[in-house]
Short mmCIF file of C-alpha atoms and ligand atoms in Angstrom, two decimals:
data_model
loop_
_atom_site.label_atom_id
_atom_site.label_comp_id
_atom_site.label_asym_id
_atom_site.label_seq_id
_atom_site.Cartn_x
_atom_site.Cartn_y
_atom_site.Cartn_z
CA MET A 1 80.85 18.86 23.89
CA LYS A 2 79.43 22.15 22.84
CA ASN A 3 78.19 23.12 19.89
CA CYS A 4 79.31 26.32 17.83
CA LEU A 5 77.30 27.94 14.96
CA VAL A 6 79.41 30.33 12.30
CA VAL A 7 77.29 31.38 10.18
CA ASP A 8 79.02 33.17 7.26
CA ASP A 9 78.61 33.81 3.56
CA SER A 10 81.71 32.90 2.61
CA LYS A 11 82.53 29.36 2.80
CA VAL A 12 86.74 30.27 3.56
CA ILE A 13 85.01 32.12 6.71
CA ARG A 14 83.77 28.43 7.32
CA LYS A 15 86.27 26.87 6.63
CA VAL A 16 89.18 28.43 8.43
CA ALA A 17 86.39 28.91 12.05
CA ARG A 18 85.96 25.03 11.89
CA HIS A 19 88.87 24.41 11.72
CA ILE A 20 90.04 26.26 14.96
CA LEU A 21 86.94 25.58 16.83
CA GLU A 22 87.32 21.87 15.96
CA SER A 23 91.25 21.96 17.53
CA LEU A 24 89.26 23.48 21.50
CA ASP A 25 86.93 20.51 20.72
CA LEU A 26 83.93 22.03 19.78
CA SER A 27 81.37 20.30 17.56
CA VAL A 28 80.74 22.99 14.53
CA THR A 29 77.45 23.41 12.31
CA GLU A 30 77.78 25.82 10.31
CA ALA A 31 75.52 28.51 7.70
CA VAL A 32 74.71 30.98 5.60
CA ASP A 33 73.06 33.46 6.18
CA GLY A 34 70.91 34.47 9.33
CA GLN A 35 67.84 33.06 8.18
CA ASP A 36 69.08 29.79 8.26
CA ALA A 37 70.67 30.14 11.31
CA LEU A 38 67.75 31.16 13.16
CA THR A 39 66.07 28.18 11.10
CA GLN A 40 69.26 25.99 12.98
CA CYS A 41 68.87 27.72 16.35
CA GLU A 42 65.60 26.58 16.70
CA ALA A 43 65.63 22.97 15.46
CA SER A 44 68.58 23.02 18.14
CA ALA A 45 70.08 25.48 20.24
CA PRO A 46 74.04 26.23 20.23
CA ASP A 47 76.76 26.41 23.31
CA VAL A 48 78.06 29.60 20.74
CA VAL A 49 77.17 31.34 17.46
CA LEU A 50 80.16 32.91 15.32
CA LEU A 51 78.57 35.65 13.57
CA ASP A 52 78.96 37.04 11.59
CA TRP A 53 77.99 41.12 10.96
CA ASN A 54 76.80 41.37 7.00
CA MET A 55 75.58 39.31 4.90
CA PRO A 56 73.04 38.78 2.80
CA VAL A 57 69.29 37.94 3.27
CA MET A 58 69.78 38.04 7.11
CA SER A 59 72.13 40.71 8.73
CA GLY A 60 73.64 40.02 12.07
CA MET A 61 71.87 42.68 13.65
CA GLU A 62 68.62 41.21 12.26
CA PHE A 63 69.44 38.00 13.24
CA LEU A 64 70.04 38.70 16.92
CA GLN A 65 66.36 40.47 16.80
CA ALA A 66 65.28 37.59 14.98
CA LEU A 67 66.54 35.87 18.09
CA THR A 68 65.05 37.47 21.42
CA THR A 69 61.57 35.96 19.99
CA ALA A 70 62.82 32.66 18.99
CA LYS A 71 61.58 29.40 20.38
CA MET A 72 64.49 28.14 22.22
CA THR A 73 65.36 26.50 25.10
CA ALA A 74 68.47 28.50 25.89
CA ARG A 75 69.20 31.38 23.85
CA PRO A 76 72.91 30.63 22.78
CA LYS A 77 76.33 32.85 23.49
CA ILE A 78 76.72 35.74 20.92
CA ILE A 79 80.75 36.94 19.48
CA PHE A 80 79.92 39.00 15.91
CA CYS A 81 82.32 38.74 13.83
CA THR A 82 83.87 41.61 11.34
CA THR A 83 86.02 43.59 9.44
CA GLU A 84 85.61 46.84 10.92
CA ASN A 85 86.85 48.06 14.70
CA GLY A 86 84.58 51.45 14.88
CA ILE A 87 83.53 51.79 18.71
CA SER A 88 79.72 52.66 17.53
CA HIS A 89 79.44 49.46 15.71
CA ILE A 90 81.35 47.49 18.40
CA LYS A 91 78.72 48.86 20.61
CA ALA A 92 75.37 48.63 17.92
CA ALA A 93 76.40 45.04 18.03
CA VAL A 94 76.24 45.07 21.51
CA GLU A 95 73.41 46.91 22.56
CA ALA A 96 71.70 44.49 20.20
CA GLY A 97 72.77 41.74 22.55
CA ALA A 98 76.20 40.61 20.76
CA ASP A 99 78.34 39.72 24.25
CA GLU A 100 81.38 38.97 22.86
CA TYR A 101 83.19 40.63 19.64
CA VAL A 102 86.14 39.16 17.80
CA MET A 103 88.14 41.64 14.24
CA LYS A 104 88.71 39.77 11.27
CA PRO A 105 90.85 38.08 9.83
CA PHE A 106 90.90 36.32 13.59
CA ASP A 107 93.61 33.17 15.28
CA ARG A 108 93.19 30.69 17.64
CA GLU A 109 94.73 32.26 20.70
CA THR A 110 91.60 35.44 20.10
CA LEU A 111 89.32 33.03 19.49
CA GLU A 112 89.87 31.02 22.05
CA SER A 113 90.01 33.93 24.98
CA LYS A 114 86.24 34.86 22.96
CA LEU A 115 85.68 31.32 24.09
CA VAL A 116 86.78 31.97 27.47
CA ILE A 117 85.58 34.70 28.29
CA VAL A 118 81.70 33.80 27.56
CA GLY A 119 82.18 30.68 28.75
CA VAL A 120 81.38 28.05 26.30
CA ILE A 121 85.65 26.58 27.13
CA MET B 1 110.39 25.38 33.21
CA LYS B 2 112.44 25.39 29.95
CA MET B 3 116.40 25.67 30.34
CA ALA B 4 118.04 28.64 29.25
CA GLN B 5 121.00 28.78 27.02
CA PRO B 6 124.34 30.33 28.53
CA ALA B 7 125.25 32.57 26.07
CA ALA B 8 128.92 30.12 25.82
CA ILE B 9 126.97 27.27 23.30
CA PHE B 10 126.26 30.02 20.34
CA GLU B 11 128.95 31.13 17.86
CA GLY B 12 129.62 33.49 15.70
CA ALA B 13 127.99 36.41 16.36
CA ALA B 14 125.20 35.26 17.58
CA ARG B 15 127.54 34.46 20.95
CA VAL B 16 129.25 38.17 21.28
CA LEU B 17 124.96 39.40 21.00
CA ALA B 18 123.34 36.84 23.82
CA ALA B 19 126.89 37.84 25.92
CA LEU B 20 125.65 41.35 25.22
CA LEU B 21 121.62 40.36 26.16
CA GLU B 22 122.70 38.46 29.13
CA ALA B 23 125.03 41.63 31.08
CA ARG B 24 122.48 43.14 30.35
CA THR B 25 118.81 41.70 31.47
CA GLY B 26 120.00 38.19 32.71
CA GLN B 27 118.14 36.86 30.42
CA ALA B 28 119.59 33.79 28.60
CA LEU B 29 118.49 33.79 24.66
CA SER B 30 116.40 30.76 25.04
CA GLU B 31 117.57 28.85 21.61
CA GLY B 32 113.60 29.40 20.56
CA ARG B 33 114.12 32.87 20.44
CA ALA B 34 117.40 32.31 19.18
CA TRP B 35 116.35 31.10 15.19
CA ARG B 36 114.75 34.36 15.04
CA MET B 37 117.38 36.12 15.98
CA GLU B 38 117.75 37.66 12.83
CA THR B 39 114.66 38.35 11.82
CA ALA B 40 113.89 40.49 15.69
CA LEU B 41 116.95 42.69 14.48
CA ARG B 42 116.43 43.59 10.66
CA PRO B 43 115.49 47.16 12.18
CA VAL B 44 118.30 47.52 13.81
CA LEU B 45 120.31 46.69 11.43
CA ARG B 46 118.68 48.87 9.12
CA GLN B 47 118.50 51.72 10.40
CA HIS B 48 122.37 51.59 11.92
CA LYS B 49 122.74 50.35 7.92
CA LEU B 50 124.77 47.61 9.28
CA ALA B 51 124.22 44.25 6.25
CA ASP B 52 124.88 41.81 8.42
CA MET B 53 124.85 40.52 12.94
CA ASP B 54 127.99 39.82 11.99
CA GLU B 55 128.71 43.73 10.88
CA LEU B 56 126.74 44.37 14.31
CA ALA B 57 128.81 42.09 15.59
CA GLY B 58 132.01 43.84 15.02
CA ARG B 59 130.46 47.24 16.37
CA LEU B 60 129.96 46.79 19.48
CA THR B 61 133.05 45.06 20.22
CA ARG B 62 134.34 47.88 19.06
CA LYS B 63 133.20 50.57 20.86
CA ALA B 64 130.85 50.61 23.64
CA ASP B 65 127.72 52.02 22.24
CA PRO B 66 124.54 52.64 24.52
CA ARG B 67 122.09 53.49 22.03
CA LEU B 68 122.86 50.94 20.20
CA GLU B 69 123.10 48.33 23.02
CA GLU B 70 119.98 49.67 23.91
CA GLU B 71 118.40 49.37 20.79
CA VAL B 72 119.94 45.25 20.02
CA VAL B 73 118.51 44.68 23.98
CA ASN B 74 114.70 45.96 23.19
CA ALA B 75 114.89 43.88 19.63
CA LEU B 76 115.27 40.54 20.79
CA LEU B 77 113.73 40.58 24.72
CA ASN B 78 111.05 37.94 24.65
CA ASN B 79 107.99 41.08 25.35
CA GLU B 80 104.76 39.28 24.94
CA SER B 81 102.36 39.34 27.17
CA SER B 82 98.12 39.47 27.03
CA PHE B 83 94.65 41.35 28.50
CA PHE B 84 94.45 38.67 31.59
CA ARG B 85 96.37 36.08 30.40
CA ASP B 86 95.23 32.76 31.63
CA LEU B 87 92.08 34.10 32.88
CA GLN B 88 91.25 32.35 35.53
CA ILE B 89 95.07 33.42 37.36
CA PHE B 90 92.65 36.53 37.05
CA ASP B 91 89.76 35.15 38.68
CA MET B 92 91.75 34.29 41.35
CA ILE B 93 92.82 37.31 41.96
CA HIS B 94 89.42 39.14 41.78
CA ARG B 95 87.72 36.74 43.72
CA GLN B 96 90.21 35.26 46.96
CA ILE B 97 93.13 37.10 46.76
CA LEU B 98 92.03 40.87 46.78
CA PRO B 99 89.35 40.36 48.49
CA ALA B 100 91.41 38.03 51.51
CA ILE B 101 93.94 41.27 51.17
CA GLN B 102 91.59 43.64 52.16
CA ALA B 103 90.27 42.38 54.64
CA GLU B 104 93.63 41.84 56.75
CA ARG B 105 94.44 45.53 56.29
CA SER B 106 93.92 47.66 57.67
CA ASN B 107 95.68 50.94 56.58
CA ARG B 108 93.56 50.48 53.89
CA THR B 109 96.45 51.21 51.09
CA LEU B 110 96.53 48.29 48.47
CA ARG B 111 100.40 47.78 46.74
CA ILE B 112 101.14 45.35 44.02
CA TRP B 113 103.93 45.13 41.59
CA SER B 114 103.93 43.90 37.74
CA ALA B 115 107.29 42.72 37.56
CA GLY B 116 108.36 42.53 34.00
CA CYS B 117 105.42 43.55 32.57
CA SER B 118 106.50 44.14 28.69
CA THR B 119 103.85 46.35 27.61
CA GLY B 120 101.69 46.81 30.11
CA GLN B 121 98.20 44.78 29.61
CA GLU B 122 99.63 43.31 33.37
CA ALA B 123 99.38 45.77 34.83
CA TYR B 124 95.92 47.35 33.02
CA SER B 125 94.36 44.34 33.58
CA LEU B 126 94.00 44.71 36.89
CA ALA B 127 92.90 47.79 36.76
CA ILE B 128 90.47 47.58 34.84
CA ARG B 129 89.28 44.76 37.36
CA LEU B 130 90.19 47.47 40.57
CA ARG B 131 87.85 50.54 38.41
CA ASN B 132 85.05 48.07 37.69
CA ASP B 133 84.72 46.74 41.36
CA ALA B 134 85.07 50.93 42.61
CA ALA B 135 82.41 50.57 45.42
CA ARG B 136 85.13 47.12 46.58
CA TRP B 137 88.01 49.84 46.67
CA SER B 138 86.29 53.10 47.82
CA GLY B 139 88.20 54.82 50.34
CA TRP B 140 91.34 53.15 49.71
CA ARG B 141 94.53 54.58 47.96
CA ILE B 142 95.90 52.27 45.45
CA GLU B 143 99.03 51.75 44.32
CA ILE B 144 100.40 49.76 40.51
CA MET B 145 103.71 49.76 40.24
CA ALA B 146 104.71 47.74 36.66
CA THR B 147 108.37 47.76 35.64
CA ASP B 148 110.20 46.36 32.42
CA ILE B 149 114.03 45.89 31.57
CA SER B 150 112.97 46.85 28.36
CA THR B 151 112.82 50.86 27.58
CA ALA B 152 110.60 50.36 24.10
CA ALA B 153 108.09 48.68 26.04
CA ILE B 154 107.11 50.98 29.15
CA ASP B 155 106.95 53.35 26.40
CA GLN B 156 104.59 51.43 24.29
CA ALA B 157 102.70 50.32 28.33
CA ARG B 158 102.74 54.28 29.24
CA ALA B 159 101.30 56.01 26.41
CA GLY B 160 98.27 52.64 26.90
CA ILE B 161 98.38 52.11 22.88
CA PHE B 162 96.92 48.57 21.95
CA SER B 163 97.10 47.10 18.51
CA GLN B 164 92.84 45.73 17.43
CA MET B 165 95.42 42.89 17.82
CA ASP B 166 96.29 42.77 21.30
CA VAL B 167 92.99 44.46 22.24
CA GLN B 168 91.28 41.51 21.11
CA ARG B 169 93.46 38.70 22.50
CA GLY B 170 91.88 38.83 26.65
CA LEU B 171 89.91 41.66 27.02
CA ALA B 172 86.15 41.44 27.03
CA VAL B 173 83.94 43.93 24.84
CA GLY B 174 82.58 45.33 27.88
CA ASP B 175 85.54 46.05 28.53
CA LEU B 176 87.38 47.65 24.93
CA ILE B 177 83.95 50.29 25.19
CA LYS B 178 83.93 51.34 28.66
CA TRP B 179 87.32 51.93 28.98
CA PHE B 180 90.08 52.45 25.93
CA GLU B 181 89.12 55.08 22.84
CA PRO B 182 89.79 54.62 19.74
CA HIS B 183 93.40 55.87 18.61
CA GLY B 184 93.66 55.58 14.47
CA GLU B 185 93.05 52.57 13.70
CA ASP B 186 94.65 50.96 17.62
CA TRP B 187 92.91 51.29 21.24
CA ARG B 188 94.14 53.11 23.59
CA ALA B 189 94.29 53.18 27.23
CA SER B 190 91.88 56.02 29.43
CA ALA B 191 93.28 58.53 30.95
CA GLU B 192 92.15 56.49 34.40
CA LEU B 193 92.84 54.24 33.84
CA ARG B 194 96.75 54.82 32.91
CA ARG B 195 96.89 57.07 36.44
CA MET B 196 96.03 54.16 38.71
CA ILE B 197 99.79 53.17 36.65
CA ASP B 198 103.50 53.84 38.24
CA PHE B 199 105.44 52.79 34.97
CA ARG B 200 108.96 52.45 36.22
CA HIS B 201 111.56 50.85 33.71
CA ASP B 202 113.80 48.71 36.21
CA ASN B 203 116.07 45.81 36.31
CA LEU B 204 115.24 42.85 38.38
CA PHE B 205 119.14 42.65 38.82
CA ASP B 206 119.74 45.96 39.75
CA ALA B 207 116.51 47.70 40.80
CA LYS B 208 115.57 51.33 42.29
CA ALA B 209 112.62 51.43 41.43
CA PRO B 210 110.32 48.61 44.42
CA SER B 211 110.46 50.49 47.39
CA GLY B 212 109.47 49.33 51.21
CA GLU B 213 106.25 45.40 50.39
CA TYR B 214 103.90 44.71 48.56
CA ASP B 215 100.19 43.22 49.22
CA LEU B 216 100.43 41.67 45.44
CA ILE B 217 103.66 40.76 43.13
CA LEU B 218 103.56 39.94 39.70
CA CYS B 219 106.43 38.30 38.03
CA ARG B 220 105.37 35.94 35.32
CA ASN B 221 106.46 34.38 32.54
CA VAL B 222 109.94 36.55 33.30
CA LEU B 223 111.45 34.21 35.54
CA LEU B 224 111.70 30.87 32.90
CA TYR B 225 114.12 32.68 31.05
CA PHE B 226 116.74 33.06 33.76
CA SER B 227 119.42 30.62 34.71
CA PRO B 228 119.02 28.69 38.00
CA GLU B 229 121.26 31.23 39.84
CA ARG B 230 119.81 34.63 39.08
CA ARG B 231 116.31 33.33 39.06
CA GLN B 232 116.94 32.80 43.13
CA ALA B 233 118.44 36.06 43.25
CA VAL B 234 114.76 37.85 41.78
CA LEU B 235 113.06 35.40 44.44
CA ARG B 236 115.05 37.10 46.87
CA LEU B 237 114.28 40.04 46.41
CA LEU B 238 111.18 40.42 46.03
CA GLY B 239 111.25 37.98 49.33
CA ARG B 240 112.97 41.15 50.10
CA HIS B 241 109.78 43.62 49.18
CA SER B 242 106.96 40.45 50.97
CA HIS B 243 105.77 41.43 53.93
CA ALA B 244 104.33 38.34 55.88
CA ARG B 245 101.23 37.91 53.53
CA SER B 246 102.32 39.93 50.82
CA VAL B 247 100.88 36.83 47.65
CA LEU B 248 103.05 36.68 44.59
CA LEU B 249 101.70 34.91 41.93
CA LEU B 250 104.20 33.24 38.94
CA GLY B 251 103.93 32.45 35.05
CA ALA B 252 101.74 29.02 34.13
CA GLY B 253 104.51 26.67 33.97
CA GLU B 254 106.46 28.95 36.11
CA THR B 255 107.30 27.27 40.79
CA VAL B 256 109.68 28.53 42.94
CA ILE B 257 109.87 24.85 43.81
CA GLY B 258 113.94 24.23 43.97
CA GLN B 259 114.37 28.47 43.60
CA GLY B 260 116.30 29.17 47.08
CA ASP B 261 113.97 29.54 49.79
CA ASP B 262 112.49 32.59 49.89
CA PHE B 263 108.78 31.17 48.89
CA THR B 264 106.73 28.16 49.48
CA ALA B 265 103.30 27.31 48.04
CA HIS B 266 100.70 29.65 49.79
CA PRO B 267 98.57 28.02 52.14
CA GLU B 268 94.68 29.00 50.74
CA PHE B 269 95.93 30.16 46.48
CA ARG B 270 96.63 27.49 44.25
CA GLY B 271 98.81 28.43 42.44
CA ALA B 272 100.74 31.13 43.99
CA TYR B 273 103.54 31.43 46.56
CA VAL B 274 104.28 33.38 49.64
CA ARG B 275 107.41 34.54 51.70
CA GLN B 276 108.75 31.57 53.42
CA ALA B 277 110.27 32.57 56.62
CA ALA B 278 106.23 34.44 57.24
CA LEU B 279 105.40 30.58 58.14
CA PRO B 280 106.45 29.55 61.88
CA GLU B 281 107.32 26.23 61.66
CA GLY B 282 105.44 23.61 62.26
CA THR B 283 101.36 25.64 61.32
CA ILE B 284 99.49 24.54 58.18
CA GLY B 285 97.03 25.65 56.76
CA ARG B 286 94.64 28.62 57.46
CA THR B 287 97.31 29.13 60.51
CA ARG B 288 99.69 30.27 58.77
CA LEU B 289 98.50 32.93 57.49
CA ALA B 290 96.62 34.44 60.60
CA GLY B 291 100.30 33.35 62.31
C1 SAM C 1 107.39 37.31 28.04
S1 SAM C 1 106.89 39.42 28.61
C2 SAM C 1 106.25 38.78 30.24
C3 SAM C 1 105.12 39.89 30.53
C4 SAM C 1 104.08 39.40 31.41
N1 SAM C 1 104.17 39.97 32.89
C5 SAM C 1 103.26 38.96 31.00
O1 SAM C 1 103.04 37.38 32.16
O2 SAM C 1 102.45 38.69 30.22
C6 SAM C 1 109.12 38.92 29.92
C7 SAM C 1 109.77 40.19 30.09
O3 SAM C 1 110.40 40.79 31.14
C8 SAM C 1 111.32 41.40 31.37
N2 SAM C 1 112.14 41.15 31.15
C9 SAM C 1 113.12 40.21 31.29
N3 SAM C 1 114.20 39.73 31.72
C10 SAM C 1 114.00 41.54 32.93
C11 SAM C 1 115.11 42.00 34.27
N4 SAM C 1 116.07 42.07 34.53
N5 SAM C 1 114.55 43.05 35.19
C12 SAM C 1 113.24 43.49 34.28
N6 SAM C 1 112.68 43.10 33.97
C13 SAM C 1 113.16 41.96 32.81
C14 SAM C 1 111.26 41.66 29.63
O4 SAM C 1 111.66 42.44 28.94
C15 SAM C 1 109.89 40.95 29.62
O5 SAM C 1 109.37 42.91 28.96
#
């Protein structure tokens, strides 16, 4: 079973995402900020990370930067997740290494299509 | 395939409206759709200051009102679509079907028809793949025609404007950045992409838009709303606009099996179809294509 790490400081969003991801047959782990996510990735690399952009402690962007130098066996796919759809914002995230992008609130179909695009399901 | 319901099973206003839909589009109203009929028609009722479906049905029965009829038909049609719907199909088109067509076409013209294109996502998905692969198609004339009976859907397709919700269903972020521009809260397909597609308002049962033969025809998630006889009629039309090597693609749950003998399973491409008459008897597999 493939694993998705859900990184979001909102408990509600993590719960919604977990519900959808589990229904798509993925195992789910959670992190509350970028730092927490980084520690978890180094311990055991997930197949995909659903990454919130605006978080305290370490933002999504900072997490992506840190990930490039992290000691990991394989780089996970990154789907970043925001409440903004400004094109410059999206471009910045893609340039920083995000593979896909999804705007909140998202539904099952949307998340599923993104997971298909990045090749996780 | 799901069974479509004839208008006669409905009662009162629903029957009048289902009959109108059937007469105009050949579509039988699905039971699921009938439930949502009132919701779907609410904007039309409001627009024309009609109290309910009975009043609407009354108005339609009393006098011919083509504008109102068209609005009702548009509202009752199921226009659900998404970019790269069933991604594997688009991968197969890209990796197998188009290269095969390219290899055997000597006149360097590629003709595609998206029949029942709704708001255009299917045609735009094809255009995106072709443009991303521009080097391979340089020197080729590419024609993409996309038809639908819904005037509202065709207007939207032509404008190329899609909501955030639409673009995030199936469209890869790289393609979004490359081929779309922000348009207020929405996104608009680039002029280059829009120019590639000829969107036409056209009825599959009174087809005026198609001409000649198409190398690739997509008629996906359209047949399921029709009665078996009407499915055959559509397949006959698609057959008339196919040559011996044209490839037909239907929706994931749709088949030509048991719908007349115009098409048969494609010997090479899984889930695709080819004109039946194209196959000389007794030949199998690849030789059919070469024959
Ligand atoms: C569910 S959509 C499918 C859209 C797209 N092909 C896809 O698979 O995503 C079906 C479309 O068929 C169109 N349609 C229904 N009856 C038609 C007819 N008689 N002629 C042309 N289009 C028709 C509807 O307006 C609708 O947009």
